[in-house]
mmCIF file of C-alpha atoms in Angstrom:
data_model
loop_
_atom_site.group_PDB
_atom_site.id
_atom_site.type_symbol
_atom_site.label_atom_id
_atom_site.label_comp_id
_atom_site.label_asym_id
_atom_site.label_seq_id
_atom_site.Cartn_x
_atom_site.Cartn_y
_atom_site.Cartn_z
ATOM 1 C CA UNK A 1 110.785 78.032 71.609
ATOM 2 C CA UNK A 2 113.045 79.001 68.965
ATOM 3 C CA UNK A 3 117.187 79.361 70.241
ATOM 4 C CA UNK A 4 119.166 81.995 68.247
ATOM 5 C CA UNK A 5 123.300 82.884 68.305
ATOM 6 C CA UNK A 6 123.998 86.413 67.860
ATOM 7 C CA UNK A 7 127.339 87.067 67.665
ATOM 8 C CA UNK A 8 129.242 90.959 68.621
ATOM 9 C CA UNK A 9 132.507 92.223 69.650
ATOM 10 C CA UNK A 10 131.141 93.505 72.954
ATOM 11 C CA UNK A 11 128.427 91.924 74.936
ATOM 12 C CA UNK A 12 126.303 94.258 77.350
ATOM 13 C CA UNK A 13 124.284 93.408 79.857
ATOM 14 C CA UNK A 14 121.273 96.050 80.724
ATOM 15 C CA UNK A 15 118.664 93.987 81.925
ATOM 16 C CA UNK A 16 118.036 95.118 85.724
ATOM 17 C CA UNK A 17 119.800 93.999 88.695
ATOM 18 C CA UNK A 18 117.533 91.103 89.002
ATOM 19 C CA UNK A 19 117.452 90.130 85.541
ATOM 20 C CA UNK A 20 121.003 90.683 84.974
ATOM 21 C CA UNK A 21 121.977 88.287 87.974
ATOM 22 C CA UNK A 22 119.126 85.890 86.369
ATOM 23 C CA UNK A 23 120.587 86.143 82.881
ATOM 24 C CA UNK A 24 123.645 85.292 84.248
ATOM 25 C CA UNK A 25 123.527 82.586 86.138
ATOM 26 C CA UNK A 26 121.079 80.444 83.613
ATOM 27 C CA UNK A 27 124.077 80.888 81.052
ATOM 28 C CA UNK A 28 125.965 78.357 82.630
ATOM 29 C CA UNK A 29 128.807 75.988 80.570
ATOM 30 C CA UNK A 30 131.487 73.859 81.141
ATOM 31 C CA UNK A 31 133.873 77.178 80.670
ATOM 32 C CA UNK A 32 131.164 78.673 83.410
ATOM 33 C CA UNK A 33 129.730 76.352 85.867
ATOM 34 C CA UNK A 34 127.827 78.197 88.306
ATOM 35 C CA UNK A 35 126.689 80.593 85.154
ATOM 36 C CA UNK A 36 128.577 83.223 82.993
ATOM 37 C CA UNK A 37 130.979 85.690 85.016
ATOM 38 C CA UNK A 38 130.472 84.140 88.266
ATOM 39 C CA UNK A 39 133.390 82.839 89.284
ATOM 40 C CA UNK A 40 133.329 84.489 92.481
ATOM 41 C CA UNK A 41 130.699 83.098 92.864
ATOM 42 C CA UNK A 42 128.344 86.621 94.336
ATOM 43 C CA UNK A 43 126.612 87.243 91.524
ATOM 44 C CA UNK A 44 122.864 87.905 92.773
ATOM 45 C CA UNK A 45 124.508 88.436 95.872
ATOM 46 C CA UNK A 46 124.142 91.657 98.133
ATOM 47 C CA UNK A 47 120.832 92.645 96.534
ATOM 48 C CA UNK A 48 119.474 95.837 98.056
ATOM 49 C CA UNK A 49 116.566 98.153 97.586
ATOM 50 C CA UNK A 50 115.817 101.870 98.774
ATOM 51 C CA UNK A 51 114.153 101.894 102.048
ATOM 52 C CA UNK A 52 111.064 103.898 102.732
ATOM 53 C CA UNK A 53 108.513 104.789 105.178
ATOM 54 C CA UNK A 54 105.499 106.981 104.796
ATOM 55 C CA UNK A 55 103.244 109.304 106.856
ATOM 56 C CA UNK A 56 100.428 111.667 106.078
ATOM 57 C CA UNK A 57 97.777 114.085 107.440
ATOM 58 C CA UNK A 58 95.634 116.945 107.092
ATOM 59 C CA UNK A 59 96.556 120.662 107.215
ATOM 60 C CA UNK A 60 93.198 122.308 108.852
ATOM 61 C CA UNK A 61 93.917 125.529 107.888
ATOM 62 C CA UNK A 62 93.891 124.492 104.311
ATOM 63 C CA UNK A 63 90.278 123.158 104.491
ATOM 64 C CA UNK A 64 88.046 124.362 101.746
ATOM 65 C CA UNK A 65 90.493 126.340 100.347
ATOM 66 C CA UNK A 66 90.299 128.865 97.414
ATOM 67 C CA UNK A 67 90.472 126.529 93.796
ATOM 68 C CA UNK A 68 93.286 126.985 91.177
ATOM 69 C CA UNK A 69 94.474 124.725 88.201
ATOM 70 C CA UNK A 70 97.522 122.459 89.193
ATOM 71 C CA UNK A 71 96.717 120.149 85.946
ATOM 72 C CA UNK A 72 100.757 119.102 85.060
ATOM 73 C CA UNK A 73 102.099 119.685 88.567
ATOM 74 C CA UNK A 74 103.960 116.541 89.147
ATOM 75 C CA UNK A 75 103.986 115.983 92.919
ATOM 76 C CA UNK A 76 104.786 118.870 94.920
ATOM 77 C CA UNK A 77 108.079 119.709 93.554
ATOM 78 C CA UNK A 78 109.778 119.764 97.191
ATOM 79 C CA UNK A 79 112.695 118.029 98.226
ATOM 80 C CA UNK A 80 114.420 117.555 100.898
ATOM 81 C CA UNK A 81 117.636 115.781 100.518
ATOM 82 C CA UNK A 82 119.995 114.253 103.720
ATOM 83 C CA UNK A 83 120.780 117.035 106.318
ATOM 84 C CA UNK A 84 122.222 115.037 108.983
ATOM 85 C CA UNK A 85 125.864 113.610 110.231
ATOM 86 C CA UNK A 86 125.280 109.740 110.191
ATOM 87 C CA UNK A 87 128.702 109.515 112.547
ATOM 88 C CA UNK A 88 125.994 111.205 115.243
ATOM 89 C CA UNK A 89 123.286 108.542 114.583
ATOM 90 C CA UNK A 90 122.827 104.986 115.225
ATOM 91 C CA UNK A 91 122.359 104.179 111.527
ATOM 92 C CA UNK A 92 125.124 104.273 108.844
ATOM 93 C CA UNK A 93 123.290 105.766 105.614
ATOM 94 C CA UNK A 94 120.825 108.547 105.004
ATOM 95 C CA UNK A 95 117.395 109.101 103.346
ATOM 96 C CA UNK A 96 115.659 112.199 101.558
ATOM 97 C CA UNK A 97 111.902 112.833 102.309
ATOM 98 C CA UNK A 98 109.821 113.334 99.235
ATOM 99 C CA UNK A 99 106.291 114.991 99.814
ATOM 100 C CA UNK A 100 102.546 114.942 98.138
ATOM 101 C CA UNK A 101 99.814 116.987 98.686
ATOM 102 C CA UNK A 102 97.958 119.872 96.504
ATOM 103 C CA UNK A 103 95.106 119.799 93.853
ATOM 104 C CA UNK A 104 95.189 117.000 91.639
ATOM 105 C CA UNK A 105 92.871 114.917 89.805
ATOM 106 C CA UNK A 106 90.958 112.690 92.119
ATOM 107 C CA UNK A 107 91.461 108.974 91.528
ATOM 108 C CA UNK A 108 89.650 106.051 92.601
ATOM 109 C CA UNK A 109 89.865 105.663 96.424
ATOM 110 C CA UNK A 110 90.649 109.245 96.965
ATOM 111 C CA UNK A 111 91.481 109.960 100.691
ATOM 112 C CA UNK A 112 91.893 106.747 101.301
ATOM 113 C CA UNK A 113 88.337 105.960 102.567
ATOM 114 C CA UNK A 114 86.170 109.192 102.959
ATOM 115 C CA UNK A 115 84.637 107.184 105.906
ATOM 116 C CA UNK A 116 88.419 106.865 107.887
ATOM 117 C CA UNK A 117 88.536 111.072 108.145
ATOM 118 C CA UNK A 118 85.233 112.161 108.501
ATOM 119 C CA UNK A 119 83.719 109.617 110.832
ATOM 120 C CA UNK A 120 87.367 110.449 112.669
ATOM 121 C CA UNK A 121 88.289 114.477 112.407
ATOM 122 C CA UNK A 122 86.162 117.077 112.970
ATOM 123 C CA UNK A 123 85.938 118.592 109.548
ATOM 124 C CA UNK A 124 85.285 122.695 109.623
ATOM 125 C CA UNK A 125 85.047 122.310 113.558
ATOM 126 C CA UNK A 126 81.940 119.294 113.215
ATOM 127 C CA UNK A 127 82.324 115.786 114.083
ATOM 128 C CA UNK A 128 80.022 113.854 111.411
ATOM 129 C CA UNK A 129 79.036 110.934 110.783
ATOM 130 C CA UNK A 130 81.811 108.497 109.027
ATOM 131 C CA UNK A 131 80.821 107.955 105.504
ATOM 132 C CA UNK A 132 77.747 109.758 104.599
ATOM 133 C CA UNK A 133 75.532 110.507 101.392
ATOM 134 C CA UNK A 134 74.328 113.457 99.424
ATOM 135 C CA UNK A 135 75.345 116.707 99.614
ATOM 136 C CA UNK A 136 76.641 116.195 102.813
ATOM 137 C CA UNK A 137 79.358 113.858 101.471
ATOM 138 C CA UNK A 138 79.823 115.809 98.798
ATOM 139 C CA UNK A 139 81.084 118.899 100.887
ATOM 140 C CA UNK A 140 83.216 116.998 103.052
ATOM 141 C CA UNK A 141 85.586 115.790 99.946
ATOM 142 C CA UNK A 142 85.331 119.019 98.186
ATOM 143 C CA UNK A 143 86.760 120.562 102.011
ATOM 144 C CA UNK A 144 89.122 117.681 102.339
ATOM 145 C CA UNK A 145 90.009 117.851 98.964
ATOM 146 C CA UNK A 146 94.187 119.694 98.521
ATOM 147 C CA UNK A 147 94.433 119.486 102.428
ATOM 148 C CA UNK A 148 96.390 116.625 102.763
ATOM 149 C CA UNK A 149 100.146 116.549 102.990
ATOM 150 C CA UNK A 150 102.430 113.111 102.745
ATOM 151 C CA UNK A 151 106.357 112.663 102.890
ATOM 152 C CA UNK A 152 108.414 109.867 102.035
ATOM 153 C CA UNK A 153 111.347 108.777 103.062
ATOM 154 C CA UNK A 154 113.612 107.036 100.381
ATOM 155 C CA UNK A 155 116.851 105.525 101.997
ATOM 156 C CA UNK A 156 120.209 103.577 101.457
ATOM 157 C CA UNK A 157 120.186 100.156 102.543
ATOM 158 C CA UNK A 158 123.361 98.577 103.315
ATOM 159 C CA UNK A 159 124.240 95.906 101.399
ATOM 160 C CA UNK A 160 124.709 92.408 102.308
ATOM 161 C CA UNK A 161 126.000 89.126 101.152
ATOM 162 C CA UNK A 162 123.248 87.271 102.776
ATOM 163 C CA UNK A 163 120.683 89.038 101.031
ATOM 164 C CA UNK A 164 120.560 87.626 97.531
ATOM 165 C CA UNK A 165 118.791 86.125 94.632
ATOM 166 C CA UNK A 166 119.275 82.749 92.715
ATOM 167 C CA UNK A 167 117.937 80.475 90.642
ATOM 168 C CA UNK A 168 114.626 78.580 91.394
ATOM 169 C CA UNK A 169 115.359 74.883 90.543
ATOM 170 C CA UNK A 170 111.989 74.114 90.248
ATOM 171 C CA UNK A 171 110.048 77.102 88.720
ATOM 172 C CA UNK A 172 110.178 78.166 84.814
ATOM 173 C CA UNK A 173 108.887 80.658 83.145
ATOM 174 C CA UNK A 174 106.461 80.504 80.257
ATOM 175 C CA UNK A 175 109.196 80.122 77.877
ATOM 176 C CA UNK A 176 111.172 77.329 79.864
ATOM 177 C CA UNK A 177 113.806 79.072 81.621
ATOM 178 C CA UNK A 178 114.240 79.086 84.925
ATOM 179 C CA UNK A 179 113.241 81.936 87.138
ATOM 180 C CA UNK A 180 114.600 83.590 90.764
ATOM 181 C CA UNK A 181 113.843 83.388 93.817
ATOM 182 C CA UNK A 182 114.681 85.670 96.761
ATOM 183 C CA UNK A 183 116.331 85.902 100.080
ATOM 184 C CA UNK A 184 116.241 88.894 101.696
ATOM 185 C CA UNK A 185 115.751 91.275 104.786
ATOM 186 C CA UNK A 186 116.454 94.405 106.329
ATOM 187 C CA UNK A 187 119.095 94.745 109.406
ATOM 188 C CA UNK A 188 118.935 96.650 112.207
ATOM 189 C CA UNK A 189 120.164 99.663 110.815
ATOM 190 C CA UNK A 190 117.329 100.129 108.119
ATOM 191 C CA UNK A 191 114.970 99.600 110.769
ATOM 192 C CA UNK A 192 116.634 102.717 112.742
ATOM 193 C CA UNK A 193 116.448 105.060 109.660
ATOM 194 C CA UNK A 194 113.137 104.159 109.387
ATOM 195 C CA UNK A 195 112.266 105.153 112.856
ATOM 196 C CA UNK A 196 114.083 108.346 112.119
ATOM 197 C CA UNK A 197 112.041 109.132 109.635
ATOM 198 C CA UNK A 198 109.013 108.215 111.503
ATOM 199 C CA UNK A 199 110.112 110.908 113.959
ATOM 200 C CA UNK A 200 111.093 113.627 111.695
ATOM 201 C CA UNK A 201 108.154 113.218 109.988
ATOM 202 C CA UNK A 202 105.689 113.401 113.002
ATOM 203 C CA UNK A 203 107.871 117.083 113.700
ATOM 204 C CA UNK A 204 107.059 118.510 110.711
ATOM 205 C CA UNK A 205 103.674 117.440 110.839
ATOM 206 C CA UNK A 206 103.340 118.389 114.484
ATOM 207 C CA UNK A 207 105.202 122.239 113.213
ATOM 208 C CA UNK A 208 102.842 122.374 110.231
ATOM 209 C CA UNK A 209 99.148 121.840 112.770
ATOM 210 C CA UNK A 210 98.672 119.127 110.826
ATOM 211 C CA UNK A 211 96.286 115.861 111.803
ATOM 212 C CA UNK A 212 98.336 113.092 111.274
ATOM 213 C CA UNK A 213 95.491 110.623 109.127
ATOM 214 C CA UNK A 214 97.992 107.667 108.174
ATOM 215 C CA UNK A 215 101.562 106.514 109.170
ATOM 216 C CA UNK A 216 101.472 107.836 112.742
ATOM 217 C CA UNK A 217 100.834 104.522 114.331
ATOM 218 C CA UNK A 218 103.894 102.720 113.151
ATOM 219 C CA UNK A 219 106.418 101.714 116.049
ATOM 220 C CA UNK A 220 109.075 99.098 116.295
ATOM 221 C CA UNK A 221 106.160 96.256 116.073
ATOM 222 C CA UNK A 222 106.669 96.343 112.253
ATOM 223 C CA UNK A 223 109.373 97.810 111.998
ATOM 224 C CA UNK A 224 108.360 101.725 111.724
ATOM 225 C CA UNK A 225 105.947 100.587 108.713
ATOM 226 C CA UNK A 226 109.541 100.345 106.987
ATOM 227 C CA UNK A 227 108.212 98.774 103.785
ATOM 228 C CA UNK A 228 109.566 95.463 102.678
ATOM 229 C CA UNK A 229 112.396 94.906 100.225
ATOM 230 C CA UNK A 230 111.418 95.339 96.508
ATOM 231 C CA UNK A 231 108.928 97.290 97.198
ATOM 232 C CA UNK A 232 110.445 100.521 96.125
ATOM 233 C CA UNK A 233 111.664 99.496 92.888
ATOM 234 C CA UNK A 234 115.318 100.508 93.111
ATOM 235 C CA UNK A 235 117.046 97.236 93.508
ATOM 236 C CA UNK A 236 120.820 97.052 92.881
ATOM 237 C CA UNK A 237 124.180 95.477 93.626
ATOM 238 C CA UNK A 238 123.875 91.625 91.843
ATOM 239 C CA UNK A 239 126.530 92.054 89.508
ATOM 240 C CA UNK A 240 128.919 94.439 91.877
ATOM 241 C CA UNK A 241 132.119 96.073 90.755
ATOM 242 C CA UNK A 242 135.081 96.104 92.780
ATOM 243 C CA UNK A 243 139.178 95.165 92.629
ATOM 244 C CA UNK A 244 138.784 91.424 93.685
ATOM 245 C CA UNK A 245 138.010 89.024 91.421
ATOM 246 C CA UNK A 246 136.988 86.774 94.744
ATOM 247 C CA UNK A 247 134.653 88.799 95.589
ATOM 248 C CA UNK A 248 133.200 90.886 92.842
ATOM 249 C CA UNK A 249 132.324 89.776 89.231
ATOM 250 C CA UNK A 250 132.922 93.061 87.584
ATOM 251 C CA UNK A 251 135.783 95.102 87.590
ATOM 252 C CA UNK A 252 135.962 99.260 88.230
ATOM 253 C CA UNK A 253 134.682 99.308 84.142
ATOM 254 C CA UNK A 254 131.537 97.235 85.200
ATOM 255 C CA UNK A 255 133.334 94.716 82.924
ATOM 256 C CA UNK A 256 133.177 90.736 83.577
ATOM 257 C CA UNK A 257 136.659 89.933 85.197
ATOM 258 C CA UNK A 258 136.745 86.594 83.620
ATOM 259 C CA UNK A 259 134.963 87.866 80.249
ATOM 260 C CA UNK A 260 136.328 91.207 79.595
ATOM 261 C CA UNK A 261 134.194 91.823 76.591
ATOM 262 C CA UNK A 262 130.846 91.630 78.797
ATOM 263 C CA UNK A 263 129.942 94.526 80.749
ATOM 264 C CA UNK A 264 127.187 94.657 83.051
ATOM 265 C CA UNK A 265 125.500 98.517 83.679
ATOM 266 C CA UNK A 266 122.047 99.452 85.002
ATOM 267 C CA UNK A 267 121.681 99.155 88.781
ATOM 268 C CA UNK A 268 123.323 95.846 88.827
ATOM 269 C CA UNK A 269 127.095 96.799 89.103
ATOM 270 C CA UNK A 270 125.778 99.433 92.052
ATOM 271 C CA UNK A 271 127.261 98.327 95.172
ATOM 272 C CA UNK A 272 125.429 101.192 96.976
ATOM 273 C CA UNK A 273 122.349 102.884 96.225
ATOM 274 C CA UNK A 274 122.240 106.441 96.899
ATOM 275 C CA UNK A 275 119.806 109.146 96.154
ATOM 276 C CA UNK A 276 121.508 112.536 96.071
ATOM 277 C CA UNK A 277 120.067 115.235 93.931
ATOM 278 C CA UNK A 278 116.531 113.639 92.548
ATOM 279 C CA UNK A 279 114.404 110.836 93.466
ATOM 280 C CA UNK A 280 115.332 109.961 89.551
ATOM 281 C CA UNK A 281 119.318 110.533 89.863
ATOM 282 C CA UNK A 282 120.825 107.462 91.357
ATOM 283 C CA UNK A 283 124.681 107.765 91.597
ATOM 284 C CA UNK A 284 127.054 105.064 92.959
ATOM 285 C CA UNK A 285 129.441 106.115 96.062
ATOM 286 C CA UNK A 286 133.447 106.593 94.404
#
């Protein structure tokens, strides 16, 4: 491995929370002993990710319905973003549901296992056989197929100190450099969103006729199917901003407090995740 110096005015740092935080802490120094900008000694601290839960089903009264093109439809281009007062629930943060459904190519695995719906539902008003061959399994996708309806929910977690990343001390990377590892889990109050959205999501199902195929048979067992921490993809807050030097590495600028000529941006500085207009449009609370 070859080591280069590259030298700038203005360092900054837009590798991803987790990278960030990784980057960070492997540049450690005599100037910088627990790695560069950590002082306070949080950075890869109060790691989060955007909760979510999922549930699906089939709408019979769009069974072998009429064809049209939806080629270029992204999802289903609905939306619906937090409608509630949280200081009336037992969870702090909200969630917007995202929903699938429609015509759409047909991938590998479509439905999810012809063999779990038609072997379960009566399709048309039959009960048939699960699975099947022929032309008989041919009409029961081409029925099934731009019937089904999901939703999503996509939450804010609240973040914690305990939940963090650091520096494996005995794993490397192919290039020698030491990679993370992870410490985290949801609290009680991400488990309660997700049973909210659980139950919202069975009532618009329920409103809709729908046959609830998948996600219905979640319950506080695991967690309301609440899916596990980095599974979403949205992580944030390792590299937080705030006024306190003790206990934030980056100031209101998302600049280093100790190093003001590093700045940190990305999801990193985020010290809460929320998703207000677009599942792509992440904006930091003021």
């Amino acid at each position: 491995m070859q080591e280069y110096q590259v030298s700038g005015r203005t360092v900054i740092l837009g590798a991803s929370a987790c990278e960030s935080a990784r980057l960070l802490l492997n540049s450690k120094s005599q100037r910088h002993p627990n790695g560069l900008a950590n002082n306070s000694n949080v950075v890869g601290r109060y790691l989060h990710d955007s909760t979510g839960a999922d549930m699906g089903g089939i709408i019979p009264q769009l069974l072998d319905r009429k064809r049209y093109n939806e080629d270029g439809v992204g999802g289903m281009h609905v939306y619906t973003p937090w409608w509630l007062d949280n200081k009336k629930l037992d969870f702090p943060r909200g969630y917007h549901i995202e929903y699938g459904g429609g015509f759409g190519m047909p991938l590998y695995g479509f439905s999810w296992g012809i063999e779990n719906l038609n072997g379960d539902y009566k399709i048309m008003g039959k009960q048939k056989e699960a699975g099947g061959y022929g032309a008989s399994l041919k009409k029961d996708y081409r029925t099934l197929f731009g019937a089904h309806v999901g939703m999503a929910g996509r939450g804010e977690a609240v973040a914690n100190i305990n939940n963090y990343c650091e520096i494996d001390p005995k794993v490397v990377d192919k290039y020698g450099i030491p990679v993370l590892r992870f410490n985290t889990s949801h609290s009680e109050y991400e488990i309660k969103q997700a049973k909210h959205m659980k139950e919202t999501f069975a009532e618009i199902l329920h409103t809709m006729g729908a046959i609830t195929t998948w996600g219905g048979d979640d319950n506080e067992k695991n967690n309301w199917g609440l899916h596990a921490p980095g599974n979403i993809i949205h992580e944030a807050g390792t590299v937080r901003m705030g006024n306190d030097p003790k206990t934030s590495p980056l100031n209101k600028w998302s600049q280093a407090m100790i190093a003001k000529t590093c700045s940190a941006w990305m999801a990193a500085p985020l010290f809460r995740r929320r998703i207000r207009i677009s599942p792509g449009q992440s904006w930091p609370s003021p």
